[in-house]
mmCIF file of C-alpha atoms and ligand atoms in Angstrom:
data_model
loop_
_atom_site.group_PDB
_atom_site.id
_atom_site.type_symbol
_atom_site.label_atom_id
_atom_site.label_comp_id
_atom_site.label_asym_id
_atom_site.label_seq_id
_atom_site.Cartn_x
_atom_site.Cartn_y
_atom_site.Cartn_z
ATOM 1 C CA MET A 591 114.300 112.999 110.820
ATOM 2 C CA MET A 592 111.562 113.623 109.102
ATOM 3 C CA ASN A 593 108.939 110.935 109.539
ATOM 4 C CA VAL A 594 107.365 110.014 105.768
ATOM 5 C CA GLY A 595 103.848 108.720 105.265
ATOM 6 C CA VAL A 596 103.001 107.198 102.104
ATOM 7 C CA LEU A 597 98.582 106.928 100.813
ATOM 8 C CA ALA A 598 99.262 103.684 97.979
ATOM 9 C CA SER A 599 96.223 102.663 95.727
ATOM 10 C CA GLY A 600 98.534 99.943 94.035
ATOM 11 C CA THR A 601 100.899 97.919 92.594
ATOM 12 C CA GLY A 602 103.627 100.417 95.906
ATOM 13 C CA SER A 603 106.740 99.687 92.811
ATOM 14 C CA ASN A 604 106.945 104.077 94.064
ATOM 15 C CA PHE A 605 106.416 103.330 97.634
ATOM 16 C CA GLN A 606 109.150 100.130 97.546
ATOM 17 C CA ALA A 607 111.910 102.531 96.019
ATOM 18 C CA LEU A 608 111.342 105.513 98.672
ATOM 19 C CA VAL A 609 111.689 102.780 101.769
ATOM 20 C CA GLN A 610 114.291 101.438 100.329
ATOM 21 C CA ALA A 611 116.413 104.711 99.009
ATOM 22 C CA LEU A 612 115.967 105.841 102.806
ATOM 23 C CA ALA A 613 116.169 102.822 104.695
ATOM 24 C CA ALA A 614 120.367 104.054 103.656
ATOM 25 C CA ASP A 615 119.822 107.783 105.001
ATOM 26 C CA ASP A 616 119.920 109.300 107.872
ATOM 27 C CA SER A 617 116.908 112.880 106.682
ATOM 28 C CA ALA A 618 114.334 110.611 106.053
ATOM 29 C CA LYS A 619 112.854 107.343 107.259
ATOM 30 C CA VAL A 620 109.142 105.767 105.850
ATOM 31 C CA VAL A 621 107.375 105.550 108.909
ATOM 32 C CA ALA A 622 103.569 104.157 107.574
ATOM 33 C CA LEU A 623 101.617 103.235 104.960
ATOM 34 C CA VAL A 624 98.037 103.773 104.447
ATOM 35 C CA CYS A 625 96.646 101.965 101.522
ATOM 36 C CA ASN A 626 92.866 102.575 100.333
ATOM 37 C CA VAL A 627 92.660 99.616 99.121
ATOM 38 C CA PRO A 628 92.867 96.147 100.175
ATOM 39 C CA SER A 629 93.924 93.906 97.680
ATOM 40 C CA ALA A 630 96.196 96.602 96.134
ATOM 41 C CA ALA A 631 99.964 94.604 95.904
ATOM 42 C CA VAL A 632 101.565 97.554 97.788
ATOM 43 C CA LEU A 633 100.531 95.910 100.627
ATOM 44 C CA GLU A 634 102.527 93.168 100.106
ATOM 45 C CA ARG A 635 105.149 94.852 100.240
ATOM 46 C CA ALA A 636 104.947 96.839 102.735
ATOM 47 C CA LYS A 637 104.662 93.877 104.805
ATOM 48 C CA GLU A 638 108.061 92.760 102.455
ATOM 49 C CA LEU A 639 110.095 96.040 103.972
ATOM 50 C CA GLU A 640 108.951 95.928 107.221
ATOM 51 C CA VAL A 641 106.740 99.152 107.173
ATOM 52 C CA PRO A 642 104.198 99.370 109.372
ATOM 53 C CA ALA A 643 100.397 99.618 107.240
ATOM 54 C CA VAL A 644 96.767 100.641 107.855
ATOM 55 C CA VAL A 645 94.612 100.077 105.538
ATOM 56 C CA MET A 646 91.144 102.453 105.513
ATOM 57 C CA ASP A 647 88.681 101.111 102.949
ATOM 58 C CA HIS A 648 87.547 104.976 102.037
ATOM 59 C CA ARG A 649 83.801 103.176 100.714
ATOM 60 C CA GLN A 650 83.426 102.139 104.552
ATOM 61 C CA TRP A 651 83.323 105.943 105.594
ATOM 62 C CA PRO A 652 80.019 108.335 104.866
ATOM 63 C CA SER A 653 81.484 110.717 103.246
ATOM 64 C CA ARG A 654 85.116 112.200 101.847
ATOM 65 C CA GLU A 655 85.278 114.836 105.056
ATOM 66 C CA ALA A 656 84.586 111.237 107.321
ATOM 67 C CA PHE A 657 87.525 109.422 105.676
ATOM 68 C CA ASP A 658 90.066 112.277 105.710
ATOM 69 C CA ASP A 659 89.478 113.435 109.104
ATOM 70 C CA ALA A 660 90.400 108.703 110.276
ATOM 71 C CA LEU A 661 93.267 109.428 107.544
ATOM 72 C CA VAL A 662 94.963 112.204 109.371
ATOM 73 C CA HIS A 663 94.139 110.834 112.060
ATOM 74 C CA GLU A 664 96.539 107.430 111.403
ATOM 75 C CA LEU A 665 99.922 109.998 110.021
ATOM 76 C CA LYS A 666 99.272 112.744 112.990
ATOM 77 C CA LEU A 667 99.226 109.652 115.111
ATOM 78 C CA ARG A 668 102.440 108.280 113.570
ATOM 79 C CA HIS A 669 104.211 111.610 113.234
ATOM 80 C CA VAL A 670 104.237 112.519 110.121
ATOM 81 C CA GLU A 671 105.402 115.736 109.244
ATOM 82 C CA LEU A 672 105.515 114.690 104.943
ATOM 83 C CA VAL A 673 102.598 113.149 103.145
ATOM 84 C CA CYS A 674 103.981 111.386 99.492
ATOM 85 C CA LEU A 675 101.096 110.055 97.418
ATOM 86 C CA ALA A 676 102.604 107.695 95.996
ATOM 87 C CA GLY A 677 99.365 106.025 92.709
ATOM 88 C CA TYR A 678 96.810 107.602 95.631
ATOM 89 C CA MET A 679 93.855 107.467 93.154
ATOM 90 C CA ARG A 680 91.958 109.527 95.514
ATOM 91 C CA LEU A 681 91.329 113.492 95.551
ATOM 92 C CA LEU A 682 92.347 115.150 99.406
ATOM 93 C CA THR A 683 90.478 117.214 101.034
ATOM 94 C CA PRO A 684 91.069 120.605 101.810
ATOM 95 C CA ARG A 685 90.433 119.634 105.764
ATOM 96 C CA PHE A 686 92.956 116.776 104.962
ATOM 97 C CA LEU A 687 95.747 119.336 103.915
ATOM 98 C CA ASN A 688 94.865 121.813 105.869
ATOM 99 C CA GLN A 689 96.391 119.575 108.292
ATOM 100 C CA PHE A 690 99.504 119.336 106.711
ATOM 101 C CA PRO A 691 100.596 122.286 105.757
ATOM 102 C CA GLN A 692 103.361 122.631 102.775
ATOM 103 C CA GLY A 693 103.205 118.976 103.165
ATOM 104 C CA VAL A 694 102.223 116.502 100.659
ATOM 105 C CA ILE A 695 103.710 115.686 97.537
ATOM 106 C CA ASN A 696 102.643 113.700 94.669
ATOM 107 C CA VAL A 697 103.903 111.275 91.675
ATOM 108 C CA HIS A 698 101.794 111.768 89.018
ATOM 109 C CA PRO A 699 103.438 110.187 85.096
ATOM 110 C CA ALA A 700 103.521 113.268 82.912
ATOM 111 C CA LEU A 701 105.396 116.750 82.379
ATOM 112 C CA LEU A 702 103.004 118.703 84.012
ATOM 113 C CA PRO A 703 101.390 121.305 83.551
ATOM 114 C CA ALA A 704 100.517 118.697 80.069
ATOM 115 C CA PHE A 705 98.589 115.054 80.759
ATOM 116 C CA PRO A 706 97.047 115.709 84.527
ATOM 117 C CA GLY A 707 94.904 113.737 85.846
ATOM 118 C CA ILE A 708 94.078 109.486 84.526
ATOM 119 C CA ARG A 709 95.627 107.624 82.170
ATOM 120 C CA ALA A 710 98.397 110.507 81.612
ATOM 121 C CA VAL A 711 100.662 108.153 79.556
ATOM 122 C CA ARG A 712 98.040 106.735 77.644
ATOM 123 C CA GLN A 713 97.168 110.427 76.963
ATOM 124 C CA ALA A 714 100.871 111.414 76.194
ATOM 125 C CA ILE A 715 101.618 109.118 73.043
ATOM 126 C CA ALA A 716 97.841 109.679 71.438
ATOM 127 C CA ALA A 717 98.759 113.612 71.569
ATOM 128 C CA GLY A 718 102.180 112.576 69.837
ATOM 129 C CA VAL A 719 104.854 114.154 72.352
ATOM 130 C CA ARG A 720 108.036 113.228 71.809
ATOM 131 C CA VAL A 721 109.177 113.938 75.200
ATOM 132 C CA ALA A 722 108.145 112.558 78.414
ATOM 133 C CA GLY A 723 108.662 112.247 81.797
ATOM 134 C CA CYS A 724 107.382 111.913 85.323
ATOM 135 C CA THR A 725 107.215 115.032 87.885
ATOM 136 C CA ILE A 726 107.152 115.394 91.766
ATOM 137 C CA HIS A 727 104.447 118.121 92.698
ATOM 138 C CA TYR A 728 102.126 119.676 95.909
ATOM 139 C CA VAL A 729 99.071 119.142 95.934
ATOM 140 C CA ASP A 730 96.798 121.211 96.344
ATOM 141 C CA GLU A 731 92.923 120.890 96.100
ATOM 142 C CA GLY A 732 92.625 120.517 91.726
ATOM 143 C CA ALA A 733 93.838 117.346 90.631
ATOM 144 C CA ASP A 734 97.955 116.856 89.089
ATOM 145 C CA THR A 735 98.318 121.264 89.734
ATOM 146 C CA GLY A 736 99.854 121.858 92.350
ATOM 147 C CA PRO A 737 103.263 123.931 92.521
ATOM 148 C CA ILE A 738 106.152 121.687 90.709
ATOM 149 C CA VAL A 739 109.478 120.861 92.753
ATOM 150 C CA ALA A 740 111.253 118.494 90.388
ATOM 151 C CA GLN A 741 110.938 116.470 86.840
ATOM 152 C CA ALA A 742 112.348 114.292 84.390
ATOM 153 C CA ALA A 743 112.138 113.803 80.792
ATOM 154 C CA VAL A 744 112.322 110.681 78.271
ATOM 155 C CA PRO A 745 111.965 109.893 74.969
ATOM 156 C CA VAL A 746 108.616 108.373 73.209
ATOM 157 C CA LEU A 747 110.353 105.805 71.127
ATOM 158 C CA PRO A 748 108.952 104.823 67.220
ATOM 159 C CA GLU A 749 107.939 102.055 68.918
ATOM 160 C CA ASP A 750 106.107 102.587 72.596
ATOM 161 C CA ASP A 751 102.705 101.443 73.739
ATOM 162 C CA GLU A 752 101.628 102.308 77.041
ATOM 163 C CA ALA A 753 103.526 100.024 78.540
ATOM 164 C CA SER A 754 107.152 100.744 77.332
ATOM 165 C CA LEU A 755 106.491 103.686 78.031
ATOM 166 C CA SER A 756 105.252 103.358 81.556
ATOM 167 C CA ALA A 757 108.303 101.276 82.515
ATOM 168 C CA ARG A 758 110.819 104.228 81.165
ATOM 169 C CA ILE A 759 108.871 106.538 83.305
ATOM 170 C CA GLN A 760 108.413 104.879 86.250
ATOM 171 C CA GLN A 761 112.499 104.336 86.163
ATOM 172 C CA GLN A 762 112.865 108.087 86.894
ATOM 173 C CA GLU A 763 110.443 108.569 89.237
ATOM 174 C CA HIS A 764 111.870 105.385 91.523
ATOM 175 C CA ARG A 765 114.705 108.113 91.266
ATOM 176 C CA LEU A 766 112.964 110.856 91.274
ATOM 177 C CA LEU A 767 110.412 110.906 94.757
ATOM 178 C CA PRO A 768 113.477 109.529 96.694
ATOM 179 C CA ALA A 769 115.884 112.849 95.319
ATOM 180 C CA VAL A 770 112.640 114.765 96.267
ATOM 181 C CA VAL A 771 112.409 113.719 99.762
ATOM 182 C CA LYS A 772 115.052 113.656 100.620
ATOM 183 C CA ALA A 773 115.950 117.480 99.270
ATOM 184 C CA ILE A 774 113.067 118.145 101.341
ATOM 185 C CA ALA A 775 114.383 116.722 104.947
ATOM 186 C CA SER A 776 117.035 118.197 104.175
ATOM 187 C CA GLY A 777 115.860 121.948 103.635
ATOM 188 C CA THR A 778 116.326 122.156 99.896
ATOM 189 C CA VAL A 779 113.507 123.442 98.914
ATOM 190 C CA ARG A 780 111.248 126.145 99.850
ATOM 191 C CA LEU A 781 107.500 126.573 98.901
ATOM 192 C CA GLU A 782 106.387 130.290 98.509
ATOM 193 C CA GLY A 783 102.919 130.659 97.973
ATOM 194 C CA ARG A 784 102.764 128.884 94.703
ATOM 195 C CA SER A 785 106.647 129.670 93.644
ATOM 196 C CA VAL A 786 109.052 126.086 94.818
ATOM 197 C CA HIS A 787 112.671 127.350 95.143
ATOM 198 C CA LEU A 788 114.953 125.106 95.096
ATOM 199 C CA LYS A 789 118.508 125.552 96.643
ATOM 200 C CA GLU A 790 120.048 123.324 94.454
ATOM 201 C CA TRP A 791 118.944 121.016 91.320
ATOM 202 C CA ILE A 792 117.272 118.391 91.737
ATOM 203 C CA GLY A 793 118.199 114.944 88.557
HETATM 204 C C1 GRF B 359 102.510 106.018 89.165
HETATM 205 O O1 GRF B 359 102.975 105.893 87.469
HETATM 206 C C2 GRF B 359 102.492 106.965 89.404
HETATM 207 O O2 GRF B 359 103.104 108.283 88.300
HETATM 208 C C3 GRF B 359 101.312 107.548 89.532
HETATM 209 O O3 GRF B 359 100.250 105.798 89.656
HETATM 210 C C4 GRF B 359 101.363 105.053 89.420
HETATM 211 C C5 GRF B 359 102.184 104.653 90.659
HETATM 212 O O4 GRF B 359 102.611 103.032 90.462
HETATM 213 N N1 GRF B 359 100.274 108.016 89.640
HETATM 214 P P1 GRF B 359 103.028 102.572 91.128
HETATM 215 O O5 GRF B 359 101.383 102.021 92.558
HETATM 216 O O6 GRF B 359 104.012 102.997 92.508
HETATM 217 O O7 GRF B 359 103.905 100.893 90.391
#
């Protein structure tokens, strides 16, 4: 059983989807949520789902490094082996990433390498693409630049706005993130340098 920790800053729909999908699975389990925004809705979800949650307001630490050290401490205390960023709105320091080699993944609401960074769905609409989607990727020191594990595509419909397209993309995220976590836990995914090798398709 792989212990999964989730870092989130916002609504937490991906957190919830992951917890619920893994509840019926014996390959991985969400053992902790760490949230850096004290008012974030994800904290309510953690309470309802009975997942131990820690609030760590980053503004209370003197530096990025000090904050990330404290994050590592919380996660190691709970024997976390895989860290999932699910709407976590901060970059992780190399210091954090070195503590979880090949052990951090992120959900991004675009088909990377297109539209990295914030407001990815708005960027996609502004660019006029006809296909959008989501990406689950390993995290490196950049913003949404790490090796890609899995992607799912959705159409961009003529009447779409940011909200309607986001909702369609999120449905895919809620399916794909648990699928990737299960695949990592069961040894289907191998990361070699910047190449991700899959024993089977994750979709
Ligand atoms: C998701 O769309 C994810 O792609 C992005 O942040 C959003 C988080 O949504 N990184 P939620 O908090 O899981 O509902």
